[in-house]
Short mmCIF file of C-alpha atoms in Angstrom, two decimals:
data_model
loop_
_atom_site.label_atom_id
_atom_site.label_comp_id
_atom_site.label_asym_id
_atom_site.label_seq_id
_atom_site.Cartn_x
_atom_site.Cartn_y
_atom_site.Cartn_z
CA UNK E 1 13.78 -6.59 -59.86
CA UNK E 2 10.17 -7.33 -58.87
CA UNK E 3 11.63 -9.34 -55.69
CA UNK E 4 13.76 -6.69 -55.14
CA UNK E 5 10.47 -4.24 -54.80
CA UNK E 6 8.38 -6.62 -52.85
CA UNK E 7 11.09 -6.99 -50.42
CA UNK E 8 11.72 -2.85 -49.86
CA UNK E 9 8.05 -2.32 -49.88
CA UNK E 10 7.60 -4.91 -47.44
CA UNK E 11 10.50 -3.51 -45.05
CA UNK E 12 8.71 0.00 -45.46
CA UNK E 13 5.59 -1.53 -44.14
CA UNK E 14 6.96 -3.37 -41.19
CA UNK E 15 9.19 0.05 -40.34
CA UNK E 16 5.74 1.77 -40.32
CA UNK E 17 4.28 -0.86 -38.17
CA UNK E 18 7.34 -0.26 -35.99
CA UNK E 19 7.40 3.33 -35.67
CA UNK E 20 3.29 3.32 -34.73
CA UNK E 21 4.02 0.79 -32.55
CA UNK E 22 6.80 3.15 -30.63
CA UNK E 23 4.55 6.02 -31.47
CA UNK E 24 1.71 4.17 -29.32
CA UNK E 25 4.17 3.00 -26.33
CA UNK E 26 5.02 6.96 -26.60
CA UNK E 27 1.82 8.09 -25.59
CA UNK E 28 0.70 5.98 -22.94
CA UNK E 29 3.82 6.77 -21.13
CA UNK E 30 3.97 10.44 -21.43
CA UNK E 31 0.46 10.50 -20.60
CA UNK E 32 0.77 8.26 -17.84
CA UNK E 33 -2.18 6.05 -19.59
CA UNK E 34 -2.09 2.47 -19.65
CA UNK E 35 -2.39 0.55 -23.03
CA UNK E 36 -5.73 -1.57 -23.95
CA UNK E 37 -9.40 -1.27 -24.13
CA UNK E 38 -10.72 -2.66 -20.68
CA UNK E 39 -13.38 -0.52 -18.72
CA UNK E 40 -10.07 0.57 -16.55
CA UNK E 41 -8.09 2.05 -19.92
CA UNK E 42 -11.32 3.85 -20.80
CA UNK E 43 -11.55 5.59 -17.45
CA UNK E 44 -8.43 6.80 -16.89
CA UNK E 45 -8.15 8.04 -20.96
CA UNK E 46 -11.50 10.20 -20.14
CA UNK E 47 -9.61 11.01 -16.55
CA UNK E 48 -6.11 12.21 -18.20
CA UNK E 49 -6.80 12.20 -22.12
CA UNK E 50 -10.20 13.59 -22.72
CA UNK E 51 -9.68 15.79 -19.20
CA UNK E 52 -13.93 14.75 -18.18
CA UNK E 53 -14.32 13.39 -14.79
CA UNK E 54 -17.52 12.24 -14.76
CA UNK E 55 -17.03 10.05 -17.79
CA UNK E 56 -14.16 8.65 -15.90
CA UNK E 57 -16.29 7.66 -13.27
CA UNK E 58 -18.69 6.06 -15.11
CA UNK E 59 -16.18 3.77 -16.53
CA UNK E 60 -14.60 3.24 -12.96
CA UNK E 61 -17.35 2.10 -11.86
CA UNK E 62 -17.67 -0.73 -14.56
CA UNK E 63 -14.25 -1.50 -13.81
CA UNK E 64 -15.39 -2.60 -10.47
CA UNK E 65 -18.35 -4.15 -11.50
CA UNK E 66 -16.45 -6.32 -13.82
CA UNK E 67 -13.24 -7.25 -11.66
CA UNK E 68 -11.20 -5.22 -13.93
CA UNK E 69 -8.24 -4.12 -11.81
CA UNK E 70 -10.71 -3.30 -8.84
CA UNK E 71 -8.03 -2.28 -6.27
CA UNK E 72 -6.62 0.50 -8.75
CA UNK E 73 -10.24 1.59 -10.25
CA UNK E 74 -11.36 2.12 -6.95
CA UNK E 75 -9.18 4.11 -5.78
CA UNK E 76 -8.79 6.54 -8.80
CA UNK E 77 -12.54 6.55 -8.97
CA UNK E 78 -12.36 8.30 -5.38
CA UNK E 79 -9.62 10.54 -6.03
CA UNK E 80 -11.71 11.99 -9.04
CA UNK E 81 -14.64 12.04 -6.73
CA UNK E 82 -13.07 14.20 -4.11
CA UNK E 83 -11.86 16.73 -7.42
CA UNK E 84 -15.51 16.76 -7.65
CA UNK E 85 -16.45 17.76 -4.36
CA UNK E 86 -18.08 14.20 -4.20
CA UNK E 87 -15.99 13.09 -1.42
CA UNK E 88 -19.00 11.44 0.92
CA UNK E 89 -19.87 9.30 -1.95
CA UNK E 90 -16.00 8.59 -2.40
CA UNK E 91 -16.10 7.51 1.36
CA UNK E 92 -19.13 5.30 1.11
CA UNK E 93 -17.77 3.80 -2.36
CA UNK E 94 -14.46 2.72 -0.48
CA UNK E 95 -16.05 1.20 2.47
CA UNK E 96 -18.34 -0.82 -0.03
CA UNK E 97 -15.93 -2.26 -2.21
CA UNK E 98 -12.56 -2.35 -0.68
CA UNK E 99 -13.30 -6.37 0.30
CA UNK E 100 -13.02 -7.24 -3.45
CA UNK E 101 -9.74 -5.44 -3.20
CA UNK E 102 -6.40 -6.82 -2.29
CA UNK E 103 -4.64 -6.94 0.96
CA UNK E 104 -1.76 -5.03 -0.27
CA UNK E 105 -4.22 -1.84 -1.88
CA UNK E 106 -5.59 -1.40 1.86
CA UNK E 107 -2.81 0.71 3.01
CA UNK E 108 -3.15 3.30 -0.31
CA UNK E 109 -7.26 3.08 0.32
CA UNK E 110 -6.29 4.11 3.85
CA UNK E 111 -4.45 7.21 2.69
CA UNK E 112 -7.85 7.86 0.48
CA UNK E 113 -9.51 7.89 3.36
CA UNK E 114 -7.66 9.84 5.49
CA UNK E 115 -7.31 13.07 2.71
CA UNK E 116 -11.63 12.04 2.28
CA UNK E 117 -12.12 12.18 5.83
CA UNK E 118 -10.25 15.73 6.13
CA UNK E 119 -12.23 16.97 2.98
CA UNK E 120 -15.37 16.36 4.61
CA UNK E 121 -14.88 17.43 8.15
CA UNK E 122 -15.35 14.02 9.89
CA UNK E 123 -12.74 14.22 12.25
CA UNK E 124 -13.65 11.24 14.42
CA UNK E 125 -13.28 8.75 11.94
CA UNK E 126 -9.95 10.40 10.87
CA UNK E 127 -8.85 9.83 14.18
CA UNK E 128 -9.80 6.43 14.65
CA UNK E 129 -7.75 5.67 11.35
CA UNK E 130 -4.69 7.61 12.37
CA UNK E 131 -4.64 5.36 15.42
CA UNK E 132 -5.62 2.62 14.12
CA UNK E 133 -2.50 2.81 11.56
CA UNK E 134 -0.06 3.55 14.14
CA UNK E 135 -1.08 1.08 15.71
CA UNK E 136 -0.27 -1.16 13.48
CA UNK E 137 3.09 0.40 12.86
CA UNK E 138 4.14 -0.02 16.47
CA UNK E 139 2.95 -4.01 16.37
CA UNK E 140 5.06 -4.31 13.39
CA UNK E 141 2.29 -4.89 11.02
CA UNK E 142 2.31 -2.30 8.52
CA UNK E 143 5.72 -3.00 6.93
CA UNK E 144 6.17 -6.40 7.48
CA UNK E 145 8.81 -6.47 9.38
CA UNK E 146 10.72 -4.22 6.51
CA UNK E 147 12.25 -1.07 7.23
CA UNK E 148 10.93 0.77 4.00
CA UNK E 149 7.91 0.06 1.67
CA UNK E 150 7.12 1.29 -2.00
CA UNK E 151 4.34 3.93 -2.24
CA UNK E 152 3.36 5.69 -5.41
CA UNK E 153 2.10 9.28 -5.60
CA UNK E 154 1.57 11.13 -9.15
CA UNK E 155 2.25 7.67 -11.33
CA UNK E 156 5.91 7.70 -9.43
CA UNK E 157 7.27 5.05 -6.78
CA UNK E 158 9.35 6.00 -4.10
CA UNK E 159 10.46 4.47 -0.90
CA UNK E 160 8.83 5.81 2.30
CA UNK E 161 10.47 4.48 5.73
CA UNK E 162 9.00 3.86 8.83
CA UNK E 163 10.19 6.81 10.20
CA UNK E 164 8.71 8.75 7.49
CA UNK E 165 5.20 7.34 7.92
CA UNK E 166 5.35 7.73 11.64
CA UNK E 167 5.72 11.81 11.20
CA UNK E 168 3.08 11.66 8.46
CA UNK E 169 0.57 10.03 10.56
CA UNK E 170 1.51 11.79 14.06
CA UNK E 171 1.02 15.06 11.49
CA UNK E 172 -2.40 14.39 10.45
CA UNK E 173 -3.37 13.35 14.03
CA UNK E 174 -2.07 16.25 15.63
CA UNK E 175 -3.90 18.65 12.78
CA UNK E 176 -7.37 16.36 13.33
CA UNK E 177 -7.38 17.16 17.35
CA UNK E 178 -6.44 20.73 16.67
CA UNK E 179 -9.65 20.88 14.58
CA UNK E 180 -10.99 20.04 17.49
CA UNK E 181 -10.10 22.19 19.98
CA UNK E 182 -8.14 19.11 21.69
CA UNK E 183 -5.12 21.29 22.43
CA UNK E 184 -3.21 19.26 24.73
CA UNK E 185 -3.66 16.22 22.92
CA UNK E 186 -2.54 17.69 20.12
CA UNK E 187 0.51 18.95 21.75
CA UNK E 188 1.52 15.94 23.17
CA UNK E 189 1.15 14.36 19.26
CA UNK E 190 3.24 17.20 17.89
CA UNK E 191 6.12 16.76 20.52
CA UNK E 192 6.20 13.24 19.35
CA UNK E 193 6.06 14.08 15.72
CA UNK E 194 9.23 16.85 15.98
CA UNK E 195 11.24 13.91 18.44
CA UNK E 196 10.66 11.48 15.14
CA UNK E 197 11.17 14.31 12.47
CA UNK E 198 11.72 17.76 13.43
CA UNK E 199 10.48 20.53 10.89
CA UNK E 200 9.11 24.00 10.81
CA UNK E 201 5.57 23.38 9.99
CA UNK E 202 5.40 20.94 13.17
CA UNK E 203 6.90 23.58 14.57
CA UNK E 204 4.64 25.80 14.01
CA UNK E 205 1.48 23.70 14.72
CA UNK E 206 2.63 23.22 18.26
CA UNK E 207 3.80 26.94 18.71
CA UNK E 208 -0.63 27.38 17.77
CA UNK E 209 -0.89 24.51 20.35
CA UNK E 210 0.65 26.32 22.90
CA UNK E 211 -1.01 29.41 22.09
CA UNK E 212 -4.24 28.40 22.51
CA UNK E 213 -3.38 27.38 25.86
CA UNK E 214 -2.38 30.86 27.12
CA UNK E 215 1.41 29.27 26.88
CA UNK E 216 2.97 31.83 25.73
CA UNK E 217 6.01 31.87 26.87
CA UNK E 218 6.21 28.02 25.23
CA UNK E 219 4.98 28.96 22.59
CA UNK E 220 7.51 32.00 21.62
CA UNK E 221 10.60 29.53 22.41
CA UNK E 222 9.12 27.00 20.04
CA UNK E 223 8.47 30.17 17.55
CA UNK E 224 12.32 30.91 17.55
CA UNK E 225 12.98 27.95 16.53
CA UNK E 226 11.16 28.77 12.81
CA UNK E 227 12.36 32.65 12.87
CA UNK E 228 16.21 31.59 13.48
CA UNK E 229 15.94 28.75 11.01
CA UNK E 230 16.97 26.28 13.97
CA UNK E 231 14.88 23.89 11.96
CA UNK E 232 14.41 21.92 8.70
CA UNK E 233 12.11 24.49 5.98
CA UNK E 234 12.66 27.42 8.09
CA UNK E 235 13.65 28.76 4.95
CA UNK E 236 10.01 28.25 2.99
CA UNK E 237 8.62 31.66 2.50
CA UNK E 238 4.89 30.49 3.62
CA UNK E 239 6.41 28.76 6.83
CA UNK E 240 8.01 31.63 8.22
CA UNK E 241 4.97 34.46 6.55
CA UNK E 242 2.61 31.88 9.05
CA UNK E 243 5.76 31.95 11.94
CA UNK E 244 5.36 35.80 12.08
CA UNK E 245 1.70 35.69 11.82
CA UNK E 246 1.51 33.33 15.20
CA UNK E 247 4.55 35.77 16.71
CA UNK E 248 1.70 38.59 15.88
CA UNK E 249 -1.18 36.68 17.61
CA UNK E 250 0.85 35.42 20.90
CA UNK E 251 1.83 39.38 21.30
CA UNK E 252 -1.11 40.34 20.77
CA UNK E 253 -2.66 38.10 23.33
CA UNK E 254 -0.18 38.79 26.28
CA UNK E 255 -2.23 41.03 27.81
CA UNK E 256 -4.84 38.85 28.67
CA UNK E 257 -5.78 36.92 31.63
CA UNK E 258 -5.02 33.09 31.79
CA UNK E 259 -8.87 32.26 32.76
CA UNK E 260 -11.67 30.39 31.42
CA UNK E 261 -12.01 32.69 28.57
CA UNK E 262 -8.75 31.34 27.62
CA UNK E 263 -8.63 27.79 28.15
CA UNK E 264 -11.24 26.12 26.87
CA UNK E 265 -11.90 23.42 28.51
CA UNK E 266 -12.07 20.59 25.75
CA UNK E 267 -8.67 22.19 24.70
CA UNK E 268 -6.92 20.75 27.85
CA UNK E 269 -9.09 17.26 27.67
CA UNK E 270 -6.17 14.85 26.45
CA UNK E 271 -7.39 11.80 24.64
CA UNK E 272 -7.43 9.13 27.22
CA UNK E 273 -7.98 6.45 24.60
CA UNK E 274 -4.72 7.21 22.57
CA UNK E 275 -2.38 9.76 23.70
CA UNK E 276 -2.31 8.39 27.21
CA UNK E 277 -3.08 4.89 25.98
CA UNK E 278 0.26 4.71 25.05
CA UNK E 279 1.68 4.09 27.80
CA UNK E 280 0.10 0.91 28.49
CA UNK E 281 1.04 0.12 24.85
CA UNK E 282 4.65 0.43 25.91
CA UNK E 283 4.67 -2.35 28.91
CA UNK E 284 3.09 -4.80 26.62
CA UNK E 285 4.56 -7.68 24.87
CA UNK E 286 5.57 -5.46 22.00
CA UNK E 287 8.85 -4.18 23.77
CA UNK E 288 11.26 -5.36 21.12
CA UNK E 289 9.35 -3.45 18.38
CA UNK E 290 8.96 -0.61 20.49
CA UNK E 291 9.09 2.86 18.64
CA UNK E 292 10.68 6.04 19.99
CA UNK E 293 7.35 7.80 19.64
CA UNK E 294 5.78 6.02 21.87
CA UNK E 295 7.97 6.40 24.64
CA UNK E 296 8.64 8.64 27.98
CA UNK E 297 4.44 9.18 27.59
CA UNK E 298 4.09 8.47 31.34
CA UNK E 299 7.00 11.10 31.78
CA UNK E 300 5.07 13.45 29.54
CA UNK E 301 1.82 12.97 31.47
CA UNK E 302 3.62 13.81 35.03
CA UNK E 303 5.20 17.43 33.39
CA UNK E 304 1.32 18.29 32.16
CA UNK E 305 -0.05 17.40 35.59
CA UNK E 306 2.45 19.19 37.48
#
């Protein structure tokens, strides 16, 4: 009898043990938290648990200081930072410590950078990155030779393909030389970007493109294209409220001479370095990895000069 009661009492205490146990695994997963108590755990339970940023940084930052999962802390730690409206320091933390980091994190502290670079208005260097990384896209460096590649957003994985990446990077260039007044070389980024992956916000953009140019006649046809849903998230309420809201601007801009006033002349300044780079890129001895974005630039060129 005695045995008997040992025996149940110990089954009751190992079931307990069990259900904590599951309990435990519970948590971190529907908090998205990882299990442990390294400087990394701690940060990202004040990030997600305890909901207080600064606390999270603090224990980033020993993370990093301690070599405990660096390439991750790192890039969290700037993430928070920008919800902080600390994005320079974000910026100057990457470009410290991304060395200690491995070769496969670079691409994801690249993306950092990019969204840092936007935050804080320093379009040159989000240019120089956007090239830089399709660059290395048309050399066949960024997915090793692999059509696809894993990328995580929100604690989820999901494949992106090359094509995929190629309109996401064309998008963000085309956006950074519209912020500055580089019209035409924006233009030519956005025709690129709709030949790879045609939707209605590229749409759109180049429609503004156009616009600003005094092309209005362009810029209506590429219009249509949104307001008769000729193209993928026509349908998206904001997409077509910002569609009529261009439609409204070209009109009311008709009557106005195509002069100076008009075109300013850093608008129609294409980026020699890049947009028309490309073309040289082409005749190199890259031809078998050639992309379809970066062709028929020299044909381009000719239509603009003309």
């Amino acid at each position: 009898m005695e045995r008997s009661l040992k025996k149940t009492k110990s089954n009751n205490n190992n079931s307990i043990k069990s259900n904590t146990m599951k309990d435990d695994e519970m948590f971190h997963v529907i908090h998205k938290v990882p299990s442990g108590d390294t400087p990394y755990v701690k940060a990202k339970h004040a990030q997600l648990i305890e909901k207080n940023p600064e606390m999270a940084i603090v224990w980033f930052w020993k993370a990093i200081n301690t070599g405990d999962r660096v390439d991750s802390a790192l890039k969290d730690m700037a993430v928070v930072m920008k919800q902080l409206d600390r994005s320079e320091e974000a910026i100057e933390a990457i470009k410290s410590f991304r060395p200690r980091c491995s070769k496969n994190s670079q691409d994801s502290l690249d993306n950092v950078l990019i969204d840092l670079y936007k935050k804080c208005g320093r379009m040159e260097e989000q240019v120089e990155l956007l090239k830089r990384k399709l660059r290395q896209i048309y050399q066949g460096e960024a997915f090793n030779g692999k059509p696809t590649k894993t990328a995580r957003s929100h604690g989820k994985k999901f494949q992106v393909t090359v094509q995929q990446e190629i309109s996401r990077l064309l998008g963000n260039l085309g956006w950074a030389y519209m912020q500055q007044a580089k019209y035409l070389s924006a233009e030519a980024v956005y025709r690129k970007a709709k030949m790879v992956e045609p939707d209605a916000n590229k749409s759109c953009n180049l429609a503004m493109c156009l616009i600003k140019q005094g092309r209005f006649d362009e810029g209506r046809s590429v219009l249509d294209e949104v307001l008769e849903s000729r193209v993928l998230g026509a349908d998206d309420c904001r997409t077509r409220q910002r569609a009529d809201e261009l439609l409204s601007e070209l009109e009311a801009s008709l009557p106005r001479r195509r002069d100076a006033e008009m075109e300013d002349v850093l608008g129609n300044i294409l980026d020699d370095d890049f947009v028309l780079g490309l073309e040289q890129m082409t005749s190199t001895s890259f031809k078998s990895k050639r992309l379809p974005i970066f062709e028929q630039i020299s044909s381009f060129r000719n239509q603009l000069v003309c």
